[in-house]
Amino acid sequence: MNKQNCDLLIRNASVLINSDVMKEHVDIAVDGGLILETGENLGEKYQAKETLNGSGKLFMPGLIDSHMHTGQQLLKGLVLDAKPIIWTRVMLPFESTLTADRMGLSARAAALEMIKSGTAGFIDAGSFHMDAAAEVYAASGLRGCLSYSTMDEDGLPESVAMDADEAVRRTDSLYDGFHGKGNLKVYYSLRALNSCSNRLVELEADRAKQRNTMLQAHMNEYQGEVNGIVAREGMRPCESLEKMQVLGSNFLGAHSLLLSEREKELVKEYGVKTCHCPFSNCGKAVPETPKMLEMGIPVGMGTDGAAHGGLSLWNEMKIFRSVMNIFHGVPNGNPKVMPAETILKMVLEGGAAALNEEGSLGRLEAGYKADFISINMNQPHLCPTGNKIHTLLECVGSGDVADMAVGGKLLMKDRQVLSMDEEKVMYESRKYMEENM
């Protein structure tokens, strides 16, 4: 029997097919950037250009960071324990001093950190000099969505001040240059509603619809933010957006912590995507995630950028499990209020929704895009285990990720990054730290 050609064949691995299905001693055939098949003895069926030995490894879909900030990568270590509000005290002043060169370094450092920690896809919430970041990400091979930071409130630093028309023009330029380049998309964005005029909100929403892409915004993150919209509009944030006909399935509401019952109903009704950032959110509020998931609201998970504890989604998952247990589980006597399978589904399939890739990412099944990572399970802290899905959540860290592929292309093999010069990026990062910290 003639064998079918494929680009890549992974042999004899443990495979997390989706968030709650683990299979042992199976193969994965990949071709044209897609999963062809997952099953036993596929070497008898396929002739591969490249073969990976999966023995001792657990292969799973690549993690997806639903909310991060490239522009804050160089702020690592400078936000923890700072007095509120850190946005006005620390982050905005820093981002207003960014140059194209610094943004390029930020993107290289962020891309390297994501590859090494197993994050194959990401949504950047937007900053400045985003074309410099986009060039880096396109070359890195990662799958990502980028935005320009758009806000037109009075009193912004001169270097980032803009009116509504200029804000839209800047995102238009980013879209024209990079939407569809490599594995990149461009989203329109609203930095936060209380930093945006209603005219800017409507212009950004209209342009996102015209160009068939997503619109993202920081939503219901701080009580002061919510109170400001209530004072300005006479209604809560999601209610205000519904009035302006902005809510829809192409809208991503980052954080979404302080949602009223009416707002949750609106998010459900309009098919809005949401995400939480556990480490960052712990200083603000605990979301009602169990109810949101019960309602069928898509919820992803993000790191909120390196300034909030790094870009490890493994850390975020552990923190989230603990917060959900102590806040929602313990009072109701329910230790399984947020089981491992649910949290993995948030990161994988909730992340796919945030990337506007529902049904094409987040699983290792035939027809899905071949974005995957592997975990080296032959380590004392991971072996032995009686439940590999639970161990993924409880014990795995960034340093356990061995391989990564995006669209079937290997970006890392046995911890060696193939799509970037790791040594050069680390040299540049150390030099920046020595000169600026």
PDB file of N, CA, C and O in Angstrom, residues 249-294:
ATOM      1  N   SER A 249     -20.756  39.580  18.267  1.00  0.00           N
ATOM      2  CA  SER A 249     -19.863  38.425  18.361  1.00  0.00           C
ATOM      3  C   SER A 249     -18.435  38.776  17.950  1.00  0.00           C
ATOM      4  O   SER A 249     -17.530  37.950  18.126  1.00  0.00           O
ATOM      5  N   ASN A 250     -18.228  39.966  17.398  1.00  0.00           N
ATOM      6  CA  ASN A 250     -16.869  40.400  17.048  1.00  0.00           C
ATOM      7  C   ASN A 250     -16.277  41.306  18.128  1.00  0.00           C
ATOM      8  O   ASN A 250     -15.270  41.978  17.881  1.00  0.00           O
ATOM      9  N   PHE A 251     -16.872  41.311  19.315  1.00  0.00           N
ATOM     10  CA  PHE A 251     -16.392  42.171  20.401  1.00  0.00           C
ATOM     11  C   PHE A 251     -15.742  41.313  21.487  1.00  0.00           C
ATOM     12  O   PHE A 251     -16.303  40.306  21.925  1.00  0.00           O
ATOM     13  N   LEU A 252     -14.545  41.711  21.912  1.00  0.00           N
ATOM     14  CA  LEU A 252     -13.818  41.048  22.992  1.00  0.00           C
ATOM     15  C   LEU A 252     -13.696  41.995  24.176  1.00  0.00           C
ATOM     16  O   LEU A 252     -13.058  43.045  24.065  1.00  0.00           O
ATOM     17  N   GLY A 253     -14.318  41.631  25.282  1.00  0.00           N
ATOM     18  CA  GLY A 253     -14.279  42.453  26.490  1.00  0.00           C
ATOM     19  C   GLY A 253     -13.252  41.905  27.466  1.00  0.00           C
ATOM     20  O   GLY A 253     -13.520  40.940  28.190  1.00  0.00           O
ATOM     21  N   ALA A 254     -12.063  42.513  27.474  1.00  0.00           N
ATOM     22  CA  ALA A 254     -10.994  42.037  28.360  1.00  0.00           C
ATOM     23  C   ALA A 254     -11.335  42.333  29.818  1.00  0.00           C
ATOM     24  O   ALA A 254     -11.897  43.382  30.136  1.00  0.00           O
ATOM     25  N   HIS A 255     -10.990  41.427  30.683  1.00  0.00           N
ATOM     26  CA  HIS A 255     -11.198  41.473  32.132  1.00  0.00           C
ATOM     27  C   HIS A 255     -12.640  41.111  32.491  1.00  0.00           C
ATOM     28  O   HIS A 255     -12.882  40.086  33.096  1.00  0.00           O
ATOM     29  N   SER A 256     -13.596  41.974  32.185  1.00  0.00           N
ATOM     30  CA  SER A 256     -15.020  41.663  32.432  1.00  0.00           C
ATOM     31  C   SER A 256     -15.238  41.126  33.836  1.00  0.00           C
ATOM     32  O   SER A 256     -15.857  40.085  34.046  1.00  0.00           O
ATOM     33  N   LEU A 257     -14.755  41.882  34.808  1.00  0.00           N
ATOM     34  CA  LEU A 257     -14.825  41.460  36.209  1.00  0.00           C
ATOM     35  C   LEU A 257     -16.113  41.883  36.890  1.00  0.00           C
ATOM     36  O   LEU A 257     -16.734  41.105  37.615  1.00  0.00           O
ATOM     37  N   LEU A 258     -16.494  43.132  36.693  1.00  0.00           N
ATOM     38  CA  LEU A 258     -17.577  43.737  37.458  1.00  0.00           C
ATOM     39  C   LEU A 258     -18.831  43.863  36.599  1.00  0.00           C
ATOM     40  O   LEU A 258     -19.347  44.947  36.359  1.00  0.00           O
ATOM     41  N   LEU A 259     -19.317  42.736  36.137  1.00  0.00           N
ATOM     42  CA  LEU A 259     -20.508  42.726  35.296  1.00  0.00           C
ATOM     43  C   LEU A 259     -21.765  42.616  36.150  1.00  0.00           C
ATOM     44  O   LEU A 259     -21.862  41.723  37.002  1.00  0.00           O
ATOM     45  N   SER A 260     -22.716  43.505  35.922  1.00  0.00           N
ATOM     46  CA  SER A 260     -24.011  43.385  36.592  1.00  0.00           C
ATOM     47  C   SER A 260     -24.784  42.236  35.962  1.00  0.00           C
ATOM     48  O   SER A 260     -24.400  41.689  34.922  1.00  0.00           O
ATOM     49  N   GLU A 261     -25.900  41.847  36.589  1.00  0.00           N
ATOM     50  CA  GLU A 261     -26.727  40.783  36.023  1.00  0.00           C
ATOM     51  C   GLU A 261     -27.215  41.168  34.635  1.00  0.00           C
ATOM     52  O   GLU A 261     -27.214  40.342  33.706  1.00  0.00           O
ATOM     53  N   ARG A 262     -27.597  42.415  34.468  1.00  0.00           N
ATOM     54  CA  ARG A 262     -28.064  42.879  33.155  1.00  0.00           C
ATOM     55  C   ARG A 262     -26.927  42.833  32.129  1.00  0.00           C
ATOM     56  O   ARG A 262     -27.141  42.419  30.974  1.00  0.00           O
ATOM     57  N   GLU A 263     -25.726  43.206  32.561  1.00  0.00           N
ATOM     58  CA  GLU A 263     -24.601  43.176  31.630  1.00  0.00           C
ATOM     59  C   GLU A 263     -24.253  41.756  31.219  1.00  0.00           C
ATOM     60  O   GLU A 263     -23.926  41.495  30.045  1.00  0.00           O
ATOM     61  N   LYS A 264     -24.323  40.813  32.146  1.00  0.00           N
ATOM     62  CA  LYS A 264     -24.068  39.419  31.770  1.00  0.00           C
ATOM     63  C   LYS A 264     -25.095  38.948  30.738  1.00  0.00           C
ATOM     64  O   LYS A 264     -24.755  38.224  29.796  1.00  0.00           O
ATOM     65  N   GLU A 265     -26.332  39.348  30.904  1.00  0.00           N
ATOM     66  CA  GLU A 265     -27.363  38.972  29.941  1.00  0.00           C
ATOM     67  C   GLU A 265     -27.065  39.572  28.568  1.00  0.00           C
ATOM     68  O   GLU A 265     -27.257  38.913  27.536  1.00  0.00           O
ATOM     69  N   LEU A 266     -26.572  40.810  28.547  1.00  0.00           N
ATOM     70  CA  LEU A 266     -26.233  41.448  27.275  1.00  0.00           C
ATOM     71  C   LEU A 266     -25.047  40.755  26.603  1.00  0.00           C
ATOM     72  O   LEU A 266     -25.042  40.535  25.383  1.00  0.00           O
ATOM     73  N   VAL A 267     -24.042  40.419  27.400  1.00  0.00           N
ATOM     74  CA  VAL A 267     -22.878  39.717  26.864  1.00  0.00           C
ATOM     75  C   VAL A 267     -23.302  38.392  26.253  1.00  0.00           C
ATOM     76  O   VAL A 267     -22.860  38.017  25.156  1.00  0.00           O
ATOM     77  N   LYS A 268     -24.186  37.669  26.940  1.00  0.00           N
ATOM     78  CA  LYS A 268     -24.709  36.410  26.419  1.00  0.00           C
ATOM     79  C   LYS A 268     -25.536  36.641  25.154  1.00  0.00           C
ATOM     80  O   LYS A 268     -25.351  35.960  24.137  1.00  0.00           O
ATOM     81  N   GLU A 269     -26.430  37.604  25.200  1.00  0.00           N
ATOM     82  CA  GLU A 269     -27.354  37.849  24.082  1.00  0.00           C
ATOM     83  C   GLU A 269     -26.619  38.190  22.791  1.00  0.00           C
ATOM     84  O   GLU A 269     -26.990  37.727  21.711  1.00  0.00           O
ATOM     85  N   TYR A 270     -25.550  38.989  22.911  1.00  0.00           N
ATOM     86  CA  TYR A 270     -24.854  39.464  21.715  1.00  0.00           C
ATOM     87  C   TYR A 270     -23.641  38.610  21.337  1.00  0.00           C
ATOM     88  O   TYR A 270     -22.953  38.911  20.366  1.00  0.00           O
ATOM     89  N   GLY A 271     -23.387  37.541  22.078  1.00  0.00           N
ATOM     90  CA  GLY A 271     -22.283  36.658  21.730  1.00  0.00           C
ATOM     91  C   GLY A 271     -20.913  37.256  21.951  1.00  0.00           C
ATOM     92  O   GLY A 271     -19.942  36.880  21.284  1.00  0.00           O
ATOM     93  N   VAL A 272     -20.811  38.179  22.906  1.00  0.00           N
ATOM     94  CA  VAL A 272     -19.540  38.844  23.210  1.00  0.00           C
ATOM     95  C   VAL A 272     -18.542  37.834  23.778  1.00  0.00           C
ATOM     96  O   VAL A 272     -18.912  36.961  24.570  1.00  0.00           O
ATOM     97  N   LYS A 273     -17.271  37.954  23.370  1.00  0.00           N
ATOM     98  CA  LYS A 273     -16.201  37.153  23.950  1.00  0.00           C
ATOM     99  C   LYS A 273     -15.602  37.900  25.139  1.00  0.00           C
ATOM    100  O   LYS A 273     -15.535  39.138  25.128  1.00  0.00           O
ATOM    101  N   THR A 274     -15.145  37.163  26.143  1.00  0.00           N
ATOM    102  CA  THR A 274     -14.552  37.786  27.325  1.00  0.00           C
ATOM    103  C   THR A 274     -13.272  37.053  27.700  1.00  0.00           C
ATOM    104  O   THR A 274     -12.989  35.975  27.182  1.00  0.00           O
ATOM    105  N   CYS A 275     -12.499  37.644  28.606  1.00  0.00           N
ATOM    106  CA  CYS A 275     -11.349  36.935  29.168  1.00  0.00           C
ATOM    107  C   CYS A 275     -11.007  37.524  30.527  1.00  0.00           C
ATOM    108  O   CYS A 275     -11.319  38.683  30.814  1.00  0.00           O
ATOM    109  N   HIS A 276     -10.383  36.711  31.367  1.00  0.00           N
ATOM    110  CA  HIS A 276      -9.906  37.130  32.680  1.00  0.00           C
ATOM    111  C   HIS A 276      -8.387  37.031  32.727  1.00  0.00           C
ATOM    112  O   HIS A 276      -7.777  36.231  32.008  1.00  0.00           O
ATOM    113  N   CYS A 277      -7.781  37.830  33.587  1.00  0.00           N
ATOM    114  CA  CYS A 277      -6.331  37.826  33.792  1.00  0.00           C
ATOM    115  C   CYS A 277      -6.084  37.656  35.287  1.00  0.00           C
ATOM    116  O   CYS A 277      -5.971  38.641  36.027  1.00  0.00           O
ATOM    117  N   PRO A 278      -6.009  36.421  35.789  1.00  0.00           N
ATOM    118  CA  PRO A 278      -6.097  36.139  37.229  1.00  0.00           C
ATOM    119  C   PRO A 278      -5.125  36.898  38.116  1.00  0.00           C
ATOM    120  O   PRO A 278      -5.539  37.486  39.116  1.00  0.00           O
ATOM    121  N   PHE A 279      -3.823  36.895  37.810  1.00  0.00           N
ATOM    122  CA  PHE A 279      -2.864  37.542  38.706  1.00  0.00           C
ATOM    123  C   PHE A 279      -3.131  39.036  38.786  1.00  0.00           C
ATOM    124  O   PHE A 279      -3.189  39.615  39.868  1.00  0.00           O
ATOM    125  N   SER A 280      -3.310  39.666  37.647  1.00  0.00           N
ATOM    126  CA  SER A 280      -3.620  41.098  37.611  1.00  0.00           C
ATOM    127  C   SER A 280      -4.961  41.387  38.263  1.00  0.00           C
ATOM    128  O   SER A 280      -5.106  42.347  39.026  1.00  0.00           O
ATOM    129  N   ASN A 281      -5.955  40.549  37.980  1.00  0.00           N
ATOM    130  CA  ASN A 281      -7.311  40.796  38.476  1.00  0.00           C
ATOM    131  C   ASN A 281      -7.439  40.664  39.975  1.00  0.00           C
ATOM    132  O   ASN A 281      -8.364  41.225  40.582  1.00  0.00           O
ATOM    133  N   CYS A 282      -6.516  39.932  40.608  1.00  0.00           N
ATOM    134  CA  CYS A 282      -6.618  39.729  42.055  1.00  0.00           C
ATOM    135  C   CYS A 282      -6.542  41.036  42.837  1.00  0.00           C
ATOM    136  O   CYS A 282      -6.984  41.086  43.992  1.00  0.00           O
ATOM    137  N   GLY A 283      -6.011  42.073  42.244  1.00  0.00           N
ATOM    138  CA  GLY A 283      -5.968  43.365  42.915  1.00  0.00           C
ATOM    139  C   GLY A 283      -7.193  44.216  42.648  1.00  0.00           C
ATOM    140  O   GLY A 283      -7.229  45.385  43.068  1.00  0.00           O
ATOM    141  N   LYS A 284      -8.186  43.633  41.964  1.00  0.00           N
ATOM    142  CA  LYS A 284      -9.338  44.438  41.540  1.00  0.00           C
ATOM    143  C   LYS A 284     -10.676  43.806  41.932  1.00  0.00           C
ATOM    144  O   LYS A 284     -11.485  44.415  42.621  1.00  0.00           O
ATOM    145  N   ALA A 285     -10.899  42.577  41.481  1.00  0.00           N
ATOM    146  CA  ALA A 285     -12.175  41.916  41.779  1.00  0.00           C
ATOM    147  C   ALA A 285     -12.083  40.455  41.365  1.00  0.00           C
ATOM    148  O   ALA A 285     -11.194  40.060  40.623  1.00  0.00           O
ATOM    149  N   VAL A 286     -13.021  39.642  41.854  1.00  0.00           N
ATOM    150  CA  VAL A 286     -13.124  38.243  41.462  1.00  0.00           C
ATOM    151  C   VAL A 286     -14.335  38.104  40.538  1.00  0.00           C
ATOM    152  O   VAL A 286     -15.452  38.435  40.919  1.00  0.00           O
ATOM    153  N   PRO A 287     -14.123  37.620  39.319  1.00  0.00           N
ATOM    154  CA  PRO A 287     -15.246  37.507  38.378  1.00  0.00           C
ATOM    155  C   PRO A 287     -16.177  36.363  38.731  1.00  0.00           C
ATOM    156  O   PRO A 287     -15.793  35.416  39.419  1.00  0.00           O
ATOM    157  N   GLU A 288     -17.394  36.443  38.233  1.00  0.00           N
ATOM    158  CA  GLU A 288     -18.380  35.383  38.435  1.00  0.00           C
ATOM    159  C   GLU A 288     -18.282  34.372  37.290  1.00  0.00           C
ATOM    160  O   GLU A 288     -19.255  34.100  36.575  1.00  0.00           O
ATOM    161  N   THR A 289     -17.102  33.800  37.132  1.00  0.00           N
ATOM    162  CA  THR A 289     -16.833  32.913  36.003  1.00  0.00           C
ATOM    163  C   THR A 289     -17.737  31.686  35.974  1.00  0.00           C
ATOM    164  O   THR A 289     -18.218  31.308  34.899  1.00  0.00           O
ATOM    165  N   PRO A 290     -17.982  31.007  37.107  1.00  0.00           N
ATOM    166  CA  PRO A 290     -18.862  29.826  37.027  1.00  0.00           C
ATOM    167  C   PRO A 290     -20.213  30.146  36.399  1.00  0.00           C
ATOM    168  O   PRO A 290     -20.703  29.387  35.554  1.00  0.00           O
ATOM    169  N   LYS A 291     -20.791  31.271  36.775  1.00  0.00           N
ATOM    170  CA  LYS A 291     -22.092  31.637  36.200  1.00  0.00           C
ATOM    171  C   LYS A 291     -21.954  32.010  34.733  1.00  0.00           C
ATOM    172  O   LYS A 291     -22.813  31.658  33.907  1.00  0.00           O
ATOM    173  N   MET A 292     -20.879  32.715  34.382  1.00  0.00           N
ATOM    174  CA  MET A 292     -20.675  33.107  32.991  1.00  0.00           C
ATOM    175  C   MET A 292     -20.553  31.870  32.101  1.00  0.00           C
ATOM    176  O   MET A 292     -21.151  31.807  31.023  1.00  0.00           O
ATOM    177  N   LEU A 293     -19.797  30.887  32.549  1.00  0.00           N
ATOM    178  CA  LEU A 293     -19.647  29.666  31.764  1.00  0.00           C
ATOM    179  C   LEU A 293     -20.964  28.905  31.691  1.00  0.00           C
ATOM    180  O   LEU A 293     -21.317  28.344  30.650  1.00  0.00           O
ATOM    181  N   GLU A 294     -21.691  28.884  32.797  1.00  0.00           N
ATOM    182  CA  GLU A 294     -22.999  28.223  32.815  1.00  0.00           C
ATOM    183  C   GLU A 294     -23.955  28.864  31.813  1.00  0.00           C
ATOM    184  O   GLU A 294     -24.779  28.181  31.188  1.00  0.00           O
TER     185      GLU A 294
END
